[in-house]
Short mmCIF file of C-alpha atoms in Angstrom, two decimals:
data_model
loop_
_atom_site.label_atom_id
_atom_site.label_comp_id
_atom_site.label_asym_id
_atom_site.label_seq_id
_atom_site.Cartn_x
_atom_site.Cartn_y
_atom_site.Cartn_z
CA MET A 1181 12.09 3.69 -27.61
CA LYS A 1182 13.07 7.15 -28.10
CA CYS A 1183 12.33 9.87 -25.93
CA LYS A 1184 10.17 13.04 -27.16
CA GLY A 1185 11.34 15.18 -24.46
CA LYS A 1186 13.36 18.82 -25.23
CA ILE A 1187 17.25 19.48 -24.92
CA ILE A 1188 18.69 22.46 -25.49
CA GLU A 1189 22.51 22.50 -26.69
CA LYS A 1190 24.22 24.64 -28.98
CA ASN A 1191 24.99 24.49 -32.98
CA LYS A 1192 28.14 25.00 -34.75
CA MET A 1193 27.30 29.14 -34.21
CA GLY A 1194 27.15 28.48 -30.13
CA LYS A 1195 24.42 29.37 -29.99
CA ASN A 1196 21.40 27.29 -28.39
CA VAL A 1197 18.99 25.27 -30.29
CA GLU A 1198 16.04 23.07 -29.07
CA LYS A 1199 16.12 19.83 -29.98
CA LEU A 1200 14.44 16.23 -29.78
CA CYS A 1201 16.37 14.48 -27.21
CA ASN A 1202 15.62 10.96 -28.82
CA GLU A 1203 17.64 9.21 -26.02
CA ASN A 1204 16.67 4.82 -25.46
CA ILE A 1205 14.64 3.98 -23.28
CA ASN A 1206 13.80 1.03 -21.56
CA ILE A 1207 10.11 0.04 -21.27
CA HIS A 1208 10.08 -0.53 -17.11
CA ASP A 1209 12.21 3.64 -17.31
CA MET A 1210 9.88 6.39 -15.95
CA PHE A 1211 11.91 8.85 -17.38
CA CYS A 1212 14.64 9.55 -19.10
CA SER A 1213 18.48 9.31 -18.26
CA ARG A 1214 19.27 12.43 -20.34
CA CYS A 1215 17.21 15.05 -20.21
CA GLY A 1216 14.18 13.64 -16.94
CA THR A 1217 10.98 13.59 -19.29
CA ALA A 1218 8.12 11.35 -17.45
CA THR A 1219 7.64 8.11 -20.16
CA SER A 1220 3.88 7.12 -19.46
CA ALA A 1221 4.10 5.24 -16.54
CA LEU A 1222 2.77 7.09 -13.95
CA SER A 1223 -0.50 7.00 -16.05
CA ASN A 1224 -0.19 3.27 -17.81
CA SER A 1225 1.35 0.87 -15.88
CA LEU A 1226 1.48 2.42 -12.38
CA SER A 1227 -1.33 4.62 -11.97
CA ALA A 1228 -3.89 3.82 -9.59
CA LYS A 1229 -6.72 4.06 -11.37
CA LYS A 1230 -5.83 1.50 -14.35
CA ASN A 1231 -5.27 -1.22 -12.18
CA PHE A 1232 -8.37 -0.52 -10.15
CA GLN A 1233 -9.99 -1.07 -13.36
CA PHE A 1234 -8.16 -3.87 -14.52
CA VAL A 1235 -8.93 -6.20 -11.31
CA TYR A 1236 -11.94 -5.08 -10.79
CA ASP A 1237 -13.07 -6.62 -14.63
CA ARG A 1238 -10.84 -9.89 -13.65
CA PHE A 1239 -11.97 -9.51 -10.50
CA LYS A 1240 -16.04 -9.85 -11.49
CA GLN A 1241 -14.66 -12.67 -14.06
CA ILE A 1242 -14.02 -15.11 -10.90
CA GLU A 1243 -15.97 -13.35 -7.69
CA SER A 1244 -16.80 -16.50 -6.97
CA GLN A 1245 -13.81 -17.95 -5.85
CA TYR A 1246 -13.00 -14.98 -2.63
CA TYR A 1247 -15.82 -16.10 -1.41
CA ALA A 1248 -15.00 -18.76 1.26
CA PHE A 1249 -12.19 -17.13 1.46
CA GLY A 1250 -14.54 -13.81 2.29
CA ILE A 1251 -16.52 -15.38 4.69
CA LEU A 1252 -13.53 -16.63 6.17
CA LEU A 1253 -11.81 -12.98 6.74
CA PHE A 1254 -14.98 -11.41 7.90
CA PHE A 1255 -15.11 -13.83 10.85
CA THR A 1256 -11.22 -13.84 11.54
CA GLY A 1257 -10.39 -10.63 10.57
CA PHE A 1258 -12.74 -7.54 10.38
CA VAL A 1259 -15.71 -8.65 13.02
CA PHE A 1260 -12.54 -9.20 15.35
CA LEU A 1261 -11.38 -5.51 14.71
CA ALA A 1262 -15.18 -4.31 15.57
CA LEU A 1263 -15.05 -6.20 18.66
CA ALA A 1264 -11.90 -5.06 20.19
CA LEU A 1265 -12.51 -1.61 19.21
CA TYR A 1266 -16.48 -1.54 21.02
CA PHE A 1267 -14.92 -3.31 23.62
CA SER A 1268 -12.18 -0.58 24.38
CA GLN A 1269 -14.75 2.03 24.47
CA GLY A 1270 -12.31 4.54 23.11
CA ASN A 1271 -9.77 3.60 26.00
CA TYR A 1272 -6.72 5.09 24.19
CA TRP A 1273 -4.74 2.01 25.19
CA LEU A 1274 -6.55 -0.82 25.85
CA THR A 1275 -7.72 0.31 21.99
CA ASN A 1276 -4.68 -0.19 20.57
CA GLY A 1277 -3.44 -3.16 23.05
CA LEU A 1278 -6.21 -5.55 21.57
CA LEU A 1279 -5.31 -4.06 18.14
CA LEU A 1280 -1.26 -5.02 18.88
CA PHE A 1281 -2.79 -8.92 18.80
CA VAL A 1282 -6.57 -7.89 16.12
CA VAL A 1283 -4.58 -6.27 12.76
CA PRO A 1284 -1.80 -8.82 12.03
CA ILE A 1285 -4.60 -11.05 10.83
CA LEU A 1286 -5.54 -8.91 8.17
CA PHE A 1287 -1.76 -8.66 7.21
CA LEU A 1288 -1.84 -12.52 7.37
CA PRO A 1289 -3.25 -13.02 3.26
CA PHE A 1290 -0.23 -11.25 1.26
CA ALA A 1291 2.14 -14.43 2.99
CA SER A 1292 0.18 -16.13 0.28
CA GLU A 1293 0.83 -17.15 -3.48
CA GLU A 1294 2.18 -14.87 -5.47
CA ASN A 1295 -0.46 -12.73 -8.34
CA PHE A 1296 -3.59 -12.97 -6.13
CA ILE A 1297 -5.48 -12.91 -10.33
CA GLU A 1298 -3.78 -16.03 -10.96
CA ASN A 1299 -3.92 -17.80 -7.97
CA PRO A 1300 -6.63 -16.76 -5.58
CA LEU A 1301 -6.74 -16.37 -2.30
CA THR A 1302 -8.17 -19.77 -0.32
CA ILE A 1303 -9.14 -20.91 3.17
CA SER A 1304 -6.00 -22.91 3.74
CA SER A 1305 -3.44 -20.84 2.13
CA PHE A 1306 -4.56 -17.99 4.46
CA LEU A 1307 -4.22 -20.56 7.68
CA SER A 1308 -1.27 -21.56 6.52
CA SER A 1309 -0.19 -18.28 6.50
CA PHE A 1310 -0.31 -18.42 10.83
CA LYS A 1311 3.54 -18.52 11.04
CA TYR A 1312 4.07 -15.15 9.69
CA TYR A 1313 1.97 -13.23 12.33
CA PRO A 1314 5.35 -12.65 14.45
CA HIS A 1315 6.90 -10.53 11.64
CA PHE A 1316 3.17 -8.89 11.21
CA TRP A 1317 2.40 -8.23 14.56
CA LEU A 1318 5.95 -6.64 15.02
CA PHE A 1319 4.76 -4.65 11.59
CA THR A 1320 1.49 -3.41 13.82
CA LEU A 1321 3.67 -2.26 16.90
CA ILE A 1322 5.83 -0.28 14.76
CA ASN A 1323 2.60 1.61 13.25
CA ILE A 1324 1.21 2.14 16.48
CA VAL A 1325 4.56 3.06 18.65
CA PHE A 1326 4.70 5.43 14.86
CA PHE A 1327 0.90 6.64 15.76
CA LEU A 1328 1.01 7.46 19.24
CA LEU A 1329 4.33 9.77 19.03
CA MET A 1330 2.52 11.85 15.80
CA LYS A 1331 0.10 12.19 18.93
CA ILE A 1332 1.97 13.19 20.77
CA ILE A 1333 4.11 15.59 19.40
CA ASN A 1334 0.60 16.97 17.63
CA THR A 1335 -1.85 17.04 20.75
CA GLY A 1336 0.31 17.14 23.48
CA PHE A 1337 -1.25 13.71 24.29
CA ILE A 1338 0.44 12.01 27.80
CA LEU A 1339 2.25 15.21 28.24
CA ASN A 1340 -1.05 17.06 28.68
CA ILE A 1341 -0.77 20.72 27.40
CA ALA A 1342 -2.24 22.83 24.40
CA THR A 1343 -1.12 22.90 20.98
CA ASP A 1344 -2.07 24.58 18.46
CA PRO A 1345 -5.10 22.91 16.25
CA LEU A 1346 -3.43 23.33 13.44
CA LEU A 1347 -1.06 20.75 14.26
CA HIS A 1348 -4.29 18.47 14.86
CA PHE A 1349 -4.81 18.59 10.87
CA ALA A 1350 -0.76 18.09 10.56
CA ARG A 1351 -1.29 14.85 12.20
CA LEU A 1352 -3.64 13.60 10.18
CA ILE A 1353 -2.00 14.49 7.43
CA LEU A 1354 1.31 12.79 8.49
CA VAL A 1355 -0.82 9.54 9.02
CA VAL A 1356 -1.61 9.26 5.06
CA TYR A 1357 0.88 9.88 4.44
CA TRP A 1358 2.64 7.14 6.61
CA ILE A 1359 -0.26 4.81 5.13
CA ALA A 1360 0.97 5.95 1.96
CA VAL A 1361 4.54 4.97 2.74
CA VAL A 1362 4.07 1.57 4.19
CA PHE A 1363 2.33 0.66 1.60
CA PRO A 1364 4.19 -2.17 -0.09
CA ALA A 1365 6.05 -3.23 2.89
CA PRO A 1366 4.15 -6.52 3.71
CA LEU A 1367 4.29 -7.54 1.18
CA LEU A 1368 8.01 -6.84 0.89
CA ILE A 1369 8.16 -8.39 4.92
CA ILE A 1370 6.80 -11.74 2.96
CA ARG A 1371 8.64 -11.80 -0.79
CA LYS A 1372 12.00 -9.77 -0.42
CA LYS A 1373 12.29 -11.95 2.96
CA ILE A 1374 13.41 -8.65 5.34
CA ASN A 1375 12.29 -7.88 8.15
CA PRO A 1376 9.82 -5.21 9.13
CA PHE A 1377 12.06 -2.24 10.16
CA SER A 1378 14.52 -2.21 6.21
CA ALA A 1379 10.77 -3.11 4.96
CA ILE A 1380 9.61 -0.37 5.57
CA LYS A 1381 12.70 1.55 4.63
CA LEU A 1382 13.03 0.50 1.85
CA ALA A 1383 8.96 0.72 0.60
CA TYR A 1384 10.31 4.78 1.84
CA GLU A 1385 12.82 4.88 -0.78
CA ALA A 1386 11.27 2.51 -3.73
CA GLY A 1387 8.04 4.65 -3.88
CA LYS A 1388 8.89 8.41 -4.31
CA GLU A 1389 6.92 8.41 -7.76
CA THR A 1390 4.13 6.41 -6.79
CA ARG A 1391 3.38 8.17 -2.87
CA TRP A 1392 0.08 10.21 -5.61
CA GLN A 1393 -0.80 6.19 -6.90
CA GLN A 1394 -0.16 4.59 -4.03
CA PHE A 1395 -2.94 7.12 -1.97
CA PHE A 1396 -5.16 6.28 -4.85
CA THR A 1397 -4.68 3.26 -4.48
CA LEU A 1398 -5.39 3.11 -0.80
CA PHE A 1399 -8.24 5.48 -1.59
CA PHE A 1400 -9.87 3.41 -3.61
CA VAL A 1401 -9.70 0.12 -1.05
CA LEU A 1402 -11.22 2.51 1.24
CA VAL A 1403 -14.41 3.56 -0.82
CA ILE A 1404 -14.93 -0.38 -1.58
CA ASN A 1405 -15.17 -1.16 1.96
CA ALA A 1406 -17.19 1.45 2.67
CA VAL A 1407 -19.78 0.73 0.61
CA GLY A 1408 -18.98 -2.99 1.93
CA LEU A 1409 -19.81 -2.33 5.12
CA ALA A 1410 -22.90 0.38 3.67
CA LEU A 1411 -23.85 -3.73 2.20
CA ILE A 1412 -25.29 -3.95 6.07
CA GLY A 1413 -21.42 -6.00 6.28
CA VAL A 1414 -22.31 -8.47 3.83
CA GLY A 1415 -20.69 -6.66 1.40
CA LEU A 1416 -17.31 -6.55 2.54
CA ILE A 1417 -17.39 -10.64 1.95
CA VAL A 1418 -16.33 -9.22 -1.65
CA SER A 1419 -14.71 -6.17 -0.76
CA LEU A 1420 -12.40 -7.81 1.50
CA PRO A 1421 -10.34 -9.61 -1.25
CA LEU A 1422 -10.95 -7.17 -4.01
CA SER A 1423 -8.33 -4.61 -1.73
CA TYR A 1424 -6.04 -7.90 -1.72
CA LEU A 1425 -5.68 -8.25 -4.90
CA LEU A 1426 -5.79 -4.54 -5.34
CA ILE A 1427 -3.15 -4.13 -3.17
CA GLU A 1428 -1.24 -6.80 -4.43
CA ARG A 1429 -1.14 -5.74 -8.34
CA TYR A 1430 0.42 -2.90 -7.48
CA TYR A 1431 2.87 -4.21 -5.27
CA ARG A 1432 4.01 -6.58 -8.29
CA GLN A 1433 4.09 -3.46 -11.18
CA MET A 1434 6.03 -1.66 -8.72
CA ASP A 1435 8.32 -4.77 -9.29
CA GLU A 1436 7.52 -4.96 -12.26
CA TYR A 1437 9.55 -1.95 -12.21
CA GLU A 1438 12.32 -2.70 -10.94
CA LEU A 1439 11.22 0.11 -7.70
CA PHE A 1440 12.48 -1.85 -5.16
CA SER A 1441 15.76 -3.80 -6.84
CA GLU A 1442 17.00 -0.54 -7.37
CA ASN A 1443 16.69 0.39 -3.60
CA GLU A 1444 17.87 -2.67 -2.38
CA GLN A 1445 21.31 -1.92 -0.27
#
């Protein structure tokens, strides 16, 4: 495939003229190496919208295969999460202490066999993934510490000092940005066999060009689970499995474009 970008070169008369780049572009290149023109990757294969459409269309055909897994995850993950938030009653330290042990359960499905569309998530795969619980526990701890630091810096928490109200908004932005950054990390921990610290670093480096698409993917996850929750919670039996498919498939698209490989040390 030839690049359709424009470059400026001097002709025989020494004048600058515009011409087609015509550099050969690899099918998985995101930018032309010669002129820097963006390829169609972010609007096609790496598009959050296209990813959602593809996964949702496939999921509708095999939805019933995920009911058992959805029910199990609902009771072992979401219900425990809801109970932790209820019994902690807004106590920051107690809430985070409980979340440290509950949230890793929600990451366990990422340790299942690759390609969740072709290899549906099952109860047995979920239970066998508990051996990775310590890895996800550490990953959860790192996130809790980061969010604590953001709370201290932007709100004066613990320090008992007043801060500019705008910093509260800055904290929200940083939290959302962080979540978009660590988006692929749980899968990197398992599939690249690296520790949580290295996974977060690799996720940050590999997602420089896809950050907005990662954010929109997580936005889709938030919306479908909000709908699932609105349906008296029963809809989560469907929305939770769909969420894992969306995240895992976008990770595979990033991996297909070798975004992780080129950033590995």
